[in-house]
Short mmCIF file of C-alpha atoms and ligand atoms in Angstrom, two decimals:
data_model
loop_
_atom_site.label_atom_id
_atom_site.label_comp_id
_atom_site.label_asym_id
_atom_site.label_seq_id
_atom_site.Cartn_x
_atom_site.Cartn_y
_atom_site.Cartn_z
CA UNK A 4 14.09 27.80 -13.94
CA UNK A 5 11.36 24.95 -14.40
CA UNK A 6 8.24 25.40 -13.13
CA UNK A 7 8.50 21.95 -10.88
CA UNK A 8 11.56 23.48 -8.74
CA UNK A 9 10.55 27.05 -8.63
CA UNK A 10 7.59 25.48 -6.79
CA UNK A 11 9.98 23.47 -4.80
CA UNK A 12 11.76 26.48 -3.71
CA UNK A 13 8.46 28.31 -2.82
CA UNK A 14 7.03 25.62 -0.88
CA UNK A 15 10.28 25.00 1.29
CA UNK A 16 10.04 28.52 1.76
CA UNK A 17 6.57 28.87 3.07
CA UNK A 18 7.20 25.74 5.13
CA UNK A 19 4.49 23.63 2.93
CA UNK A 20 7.18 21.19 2.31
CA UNK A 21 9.06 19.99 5.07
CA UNK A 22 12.90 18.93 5.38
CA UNK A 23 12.39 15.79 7.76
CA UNK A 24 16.27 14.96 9.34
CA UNK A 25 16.13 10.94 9.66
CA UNK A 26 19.56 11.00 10.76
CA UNK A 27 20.64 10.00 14.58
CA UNK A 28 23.61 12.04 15.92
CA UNK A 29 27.22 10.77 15.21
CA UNK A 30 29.82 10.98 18.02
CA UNK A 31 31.95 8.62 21.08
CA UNK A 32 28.43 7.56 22.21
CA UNK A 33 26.85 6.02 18.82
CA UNK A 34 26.41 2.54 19.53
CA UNK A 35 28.14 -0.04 17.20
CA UNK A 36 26.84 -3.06 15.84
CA UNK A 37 28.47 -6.12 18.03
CA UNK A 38 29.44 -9.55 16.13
CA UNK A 39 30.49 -12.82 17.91
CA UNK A 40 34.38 -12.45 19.18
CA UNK A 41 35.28 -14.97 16.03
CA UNK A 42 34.66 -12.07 13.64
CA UNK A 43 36.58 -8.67 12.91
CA UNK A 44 34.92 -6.12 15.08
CA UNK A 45 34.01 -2.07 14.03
CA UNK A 46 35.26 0.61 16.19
CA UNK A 47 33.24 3.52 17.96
CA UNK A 48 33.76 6.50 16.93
CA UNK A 49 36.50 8.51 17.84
CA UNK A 50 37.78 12.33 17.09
CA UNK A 51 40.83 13.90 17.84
CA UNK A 52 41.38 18.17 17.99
CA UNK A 53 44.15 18.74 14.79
CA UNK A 54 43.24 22.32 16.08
CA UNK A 55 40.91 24.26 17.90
CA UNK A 56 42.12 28.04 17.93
CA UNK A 57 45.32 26.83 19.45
CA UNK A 58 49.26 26.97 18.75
CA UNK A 59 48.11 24.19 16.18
CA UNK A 60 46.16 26.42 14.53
CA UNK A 61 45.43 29.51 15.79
CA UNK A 62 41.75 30.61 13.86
CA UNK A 63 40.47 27.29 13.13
CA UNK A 64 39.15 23.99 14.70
CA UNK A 65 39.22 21.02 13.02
CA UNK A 66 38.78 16.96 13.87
CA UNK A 67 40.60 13.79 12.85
CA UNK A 68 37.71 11.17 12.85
CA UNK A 69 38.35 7.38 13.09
CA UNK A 70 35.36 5.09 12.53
CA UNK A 71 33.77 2.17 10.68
CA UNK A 72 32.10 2.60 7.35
CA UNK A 73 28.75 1.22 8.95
CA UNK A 74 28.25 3.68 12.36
CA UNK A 75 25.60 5.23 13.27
CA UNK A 76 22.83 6.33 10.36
CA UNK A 77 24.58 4.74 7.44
CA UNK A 78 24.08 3.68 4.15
CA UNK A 79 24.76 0.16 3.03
CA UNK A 80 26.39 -0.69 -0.99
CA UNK A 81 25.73 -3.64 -2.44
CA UNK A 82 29.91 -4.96 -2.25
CA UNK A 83 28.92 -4.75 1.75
CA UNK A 84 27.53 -8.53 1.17
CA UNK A 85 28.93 -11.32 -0.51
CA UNK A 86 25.95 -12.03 -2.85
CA UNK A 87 26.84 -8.03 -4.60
CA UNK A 88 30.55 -8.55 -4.98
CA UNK A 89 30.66 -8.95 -8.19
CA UNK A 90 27.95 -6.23 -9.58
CA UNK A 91 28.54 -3.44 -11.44
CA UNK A 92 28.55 -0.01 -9.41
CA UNK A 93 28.68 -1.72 -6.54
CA UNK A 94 30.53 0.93 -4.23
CA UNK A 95 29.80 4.15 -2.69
CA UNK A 96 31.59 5.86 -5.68
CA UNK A 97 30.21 4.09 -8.36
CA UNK A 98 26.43 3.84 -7.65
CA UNK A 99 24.86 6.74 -10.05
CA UNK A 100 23.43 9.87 -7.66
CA UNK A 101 19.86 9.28 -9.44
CA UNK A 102 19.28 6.23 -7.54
CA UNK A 103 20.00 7.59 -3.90
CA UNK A 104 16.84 10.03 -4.47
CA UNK A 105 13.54 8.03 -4.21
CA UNK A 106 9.81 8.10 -2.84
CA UNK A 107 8.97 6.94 0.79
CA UNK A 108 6.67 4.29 1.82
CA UNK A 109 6.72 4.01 5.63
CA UNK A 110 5.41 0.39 6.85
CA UNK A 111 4.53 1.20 10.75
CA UNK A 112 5.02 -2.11 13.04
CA UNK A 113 5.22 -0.16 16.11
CA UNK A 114 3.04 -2.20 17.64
CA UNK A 115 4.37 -5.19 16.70
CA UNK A 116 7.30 -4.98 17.89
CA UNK A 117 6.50 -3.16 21.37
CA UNK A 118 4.84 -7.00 21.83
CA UNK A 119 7.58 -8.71 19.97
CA UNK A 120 11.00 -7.23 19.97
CA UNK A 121 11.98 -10.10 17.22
CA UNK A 122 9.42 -8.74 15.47
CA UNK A 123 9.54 -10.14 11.26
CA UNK A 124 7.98 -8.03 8.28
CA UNK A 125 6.49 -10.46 6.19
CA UNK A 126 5.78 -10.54 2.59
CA UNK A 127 2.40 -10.94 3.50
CA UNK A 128 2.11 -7.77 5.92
CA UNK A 129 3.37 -6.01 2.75
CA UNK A 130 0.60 -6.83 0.43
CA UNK A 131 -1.65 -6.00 3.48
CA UNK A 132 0.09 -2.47 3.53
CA UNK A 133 0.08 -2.40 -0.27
CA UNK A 134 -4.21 -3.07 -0.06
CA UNK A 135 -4.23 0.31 2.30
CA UNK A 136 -1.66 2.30 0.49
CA UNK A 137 -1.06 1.23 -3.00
CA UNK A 138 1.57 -0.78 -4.42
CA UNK A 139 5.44 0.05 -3.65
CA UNK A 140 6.21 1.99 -6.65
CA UNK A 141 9.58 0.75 -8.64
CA UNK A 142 12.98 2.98 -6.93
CA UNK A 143 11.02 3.33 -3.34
CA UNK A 144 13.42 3.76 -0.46
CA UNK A 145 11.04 0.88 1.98
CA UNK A 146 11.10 2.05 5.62
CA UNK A 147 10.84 -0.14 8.26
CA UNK A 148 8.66 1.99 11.32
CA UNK A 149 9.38 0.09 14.54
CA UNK A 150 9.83 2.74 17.32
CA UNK A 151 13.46 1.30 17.76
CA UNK A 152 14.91 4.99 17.95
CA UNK A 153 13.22 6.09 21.04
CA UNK A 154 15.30 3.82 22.87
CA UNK A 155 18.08 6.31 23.80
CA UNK A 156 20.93 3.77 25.61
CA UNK A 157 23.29 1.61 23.81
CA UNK A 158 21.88 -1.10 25.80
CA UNK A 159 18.54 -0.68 25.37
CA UNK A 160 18.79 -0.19 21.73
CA UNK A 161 21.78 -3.18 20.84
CA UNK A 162 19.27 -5.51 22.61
CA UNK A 163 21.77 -8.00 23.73
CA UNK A 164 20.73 -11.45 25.57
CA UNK A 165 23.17 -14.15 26.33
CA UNK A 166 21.49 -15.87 22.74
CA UNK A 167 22.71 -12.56 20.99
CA UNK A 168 20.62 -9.31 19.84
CA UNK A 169 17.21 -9.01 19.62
CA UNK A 170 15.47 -6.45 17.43
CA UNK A 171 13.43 -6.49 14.44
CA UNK A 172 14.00 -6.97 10.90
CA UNK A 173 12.85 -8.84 7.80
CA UNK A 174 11.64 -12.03 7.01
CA UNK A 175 13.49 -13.41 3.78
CA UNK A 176 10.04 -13.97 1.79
CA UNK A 177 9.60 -10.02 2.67
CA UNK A 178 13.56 -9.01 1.18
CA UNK A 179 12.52 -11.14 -1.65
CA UNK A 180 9.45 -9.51 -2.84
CA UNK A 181 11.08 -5.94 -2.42
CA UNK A 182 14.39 -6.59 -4.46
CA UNK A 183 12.84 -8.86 -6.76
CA UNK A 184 9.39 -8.01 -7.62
CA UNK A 185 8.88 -4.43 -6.32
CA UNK A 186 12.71 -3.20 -7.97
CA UNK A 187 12.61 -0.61 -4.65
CA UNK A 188 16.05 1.58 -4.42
CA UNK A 189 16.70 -0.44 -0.68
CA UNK A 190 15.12 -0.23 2.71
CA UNK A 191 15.63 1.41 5.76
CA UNK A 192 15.39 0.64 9.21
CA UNK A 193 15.55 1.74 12.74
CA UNK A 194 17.57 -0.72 14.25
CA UNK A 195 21.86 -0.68 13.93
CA UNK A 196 21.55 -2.86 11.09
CA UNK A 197 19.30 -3.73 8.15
CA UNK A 198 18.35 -7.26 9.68
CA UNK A 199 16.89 -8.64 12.79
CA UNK A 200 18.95 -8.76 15.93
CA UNK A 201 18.45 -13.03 16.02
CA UNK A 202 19.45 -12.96 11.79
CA UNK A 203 22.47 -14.70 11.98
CA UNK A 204 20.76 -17.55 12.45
CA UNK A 205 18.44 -17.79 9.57
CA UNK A 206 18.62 -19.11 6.45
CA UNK A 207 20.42 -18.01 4.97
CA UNK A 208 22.21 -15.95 7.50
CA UNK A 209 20.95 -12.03 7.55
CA UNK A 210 18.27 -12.88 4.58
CA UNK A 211 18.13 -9.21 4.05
CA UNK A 212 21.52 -7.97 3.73
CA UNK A 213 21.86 -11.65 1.44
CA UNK A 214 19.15 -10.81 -1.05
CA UNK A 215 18.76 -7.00 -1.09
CA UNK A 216 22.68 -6.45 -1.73
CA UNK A 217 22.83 -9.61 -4.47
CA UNK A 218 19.89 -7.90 -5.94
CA UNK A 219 21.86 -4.11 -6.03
CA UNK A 220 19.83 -2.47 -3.50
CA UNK A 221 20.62 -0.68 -1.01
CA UNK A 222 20.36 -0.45 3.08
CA UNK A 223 19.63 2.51 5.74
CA UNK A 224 20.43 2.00 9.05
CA UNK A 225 19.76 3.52 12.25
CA UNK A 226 17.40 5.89 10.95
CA UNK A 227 15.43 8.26 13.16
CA UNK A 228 11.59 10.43 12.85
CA UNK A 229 10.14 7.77 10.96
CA UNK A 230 6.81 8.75 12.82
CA UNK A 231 7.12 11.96 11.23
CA UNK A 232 6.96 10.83 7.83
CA UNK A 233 3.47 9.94 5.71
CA UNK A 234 2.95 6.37 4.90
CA UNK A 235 3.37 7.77 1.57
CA UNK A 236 4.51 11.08 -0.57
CA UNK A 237 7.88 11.43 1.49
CA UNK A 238 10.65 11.49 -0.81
CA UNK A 239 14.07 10.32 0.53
CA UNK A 240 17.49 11.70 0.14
CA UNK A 241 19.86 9.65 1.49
CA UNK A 242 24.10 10.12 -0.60
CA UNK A 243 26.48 8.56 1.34
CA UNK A 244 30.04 10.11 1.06
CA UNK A 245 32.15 8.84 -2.10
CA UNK A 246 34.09 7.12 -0.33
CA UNK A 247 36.66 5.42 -3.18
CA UNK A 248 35.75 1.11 -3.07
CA UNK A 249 33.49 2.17 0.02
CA UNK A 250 30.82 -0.30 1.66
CA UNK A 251 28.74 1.93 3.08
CA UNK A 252 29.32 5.39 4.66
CA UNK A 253 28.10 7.28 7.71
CA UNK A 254 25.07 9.74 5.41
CA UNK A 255 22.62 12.71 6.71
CA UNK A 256 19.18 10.91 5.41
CA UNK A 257 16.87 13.82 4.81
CA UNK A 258 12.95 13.37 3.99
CA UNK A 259 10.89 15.94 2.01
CA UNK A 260 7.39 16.07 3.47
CA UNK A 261 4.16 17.90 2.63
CA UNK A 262 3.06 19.55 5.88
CA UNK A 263 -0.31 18.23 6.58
CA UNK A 264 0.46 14.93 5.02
MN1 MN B 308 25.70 -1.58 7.56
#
């Protein structure tokens, strides 16, 4: 065995790396993005008993599940958008496994957004980041830190106003610099959804999902234990299911960290 996983192996054993879960239960009660009444809507999740050590099967318990490729913590493909219809492995069972493995930068706006749930990341707040941290290193997974996962009720966490959600997200010049001059594997964020609750409204409408997916990258949504991860020297596994033509998929996102770090 090489030397590099042997010492993998070791240190998961001696608990000197980590395995972070960044992954929010999945069940009836995982809220579900809500779009105006115009638009095709995604159901909640739902499971049915096949069997459960009944007539119906009488030593095993099994689920049907019904549910929208983008529920709960869930991984965005590039055919999700518009802009990445036409790229090549595009879909859940296309995109190659090496590029859903990738080192973590965490950018923490915590407080930010405790003042200002619209709260923006801006191109410039990531050079500032990049001047305390280094700069994003080529296939990064880029996570968005905003505290949006301690807020345990659907209501609290969809955000809803009578002018629509409000939560925080990316500013376009920030989507642009990470697809286009950083080359990061995607980004990942708190909130139900890669872009800020008010996004539908910009231009162009939901900058993030717009330039990130034209661009081939991916998202990560309604991650959780952000604040247990470095700024830096996390790396990120996050495979959603291979799900044939898929646009995303319900994942397990799991974060190898260096205790200490
Ligand atoms: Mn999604």
């Amino acid at each position: 065995m090489s030397k590099i996983l042997s010492q993998l192996i070791e240190a998961l054993a001696s608990g000197k790396v980590e395995v972070v879960d960044l992954t929010q239960p999945l069940g009836p009660d995982t809220p579900v993005i809500e779009l105006p009444a115009i638009f095709g809507s995604s159901p909640g999740v739902t499971m049915e008993v096949i069997s459960q050590y009944d007539d119906r099967g009488p030593a095993w318990y099994w689920n049907t599940l019904r549910l929208g490729e983008h529920t709960g913590t869930h991984f965005d493909a590039p055919v999700h958008w518009i802009t990445g219809r036409d790229l090549p492995d595009n879909t859940c069972d296309t995109i190659p496994a090496g590029r859903l493995v990738g080192p973590a930068c965490v950018i923490d706006v915590t407080e930010d957004v405790e003042r200002n749930p619209d709260f923006l990341l801006s191109a410039e707040r990531i050079r500032e980041w990049e001047s305390d941290h280094g700069k994003i290193p080529k296939g990064s997974w880029v996570l968005l830190r905003t505290g949006w996962s301690k807020r345990t009720t659907a209501e609290a966490f969809l955000n809803v106003a009578d002018d629509g959600p409000h939560s925080p997200g990316f500013h376009a010049n920030a989507s642009r610099l990470l697809a286009e001059q950083r080359d990061v594997l995607g980004v990942g964020v708190e909130t139900v959804g890669t872009d800020a609750g008010q996004a539908g409204g910009f231009d162009p409408p939901f900058p993030n999902h717009h330039t990130m997916h034209g661009a081939g990258k991916f998202g990560l949504a309604s991650l959780c234990n952000l604040d247990r991860l470095p700024a830096t020297g996390a790396v990120v596994l996050a495979a959603p299911l291979k799900i044939v033509d898929g646009s995303g998929s319900p994942l397990r996102v799991l974060a190898l960290v260096e205790s200490g770090e």
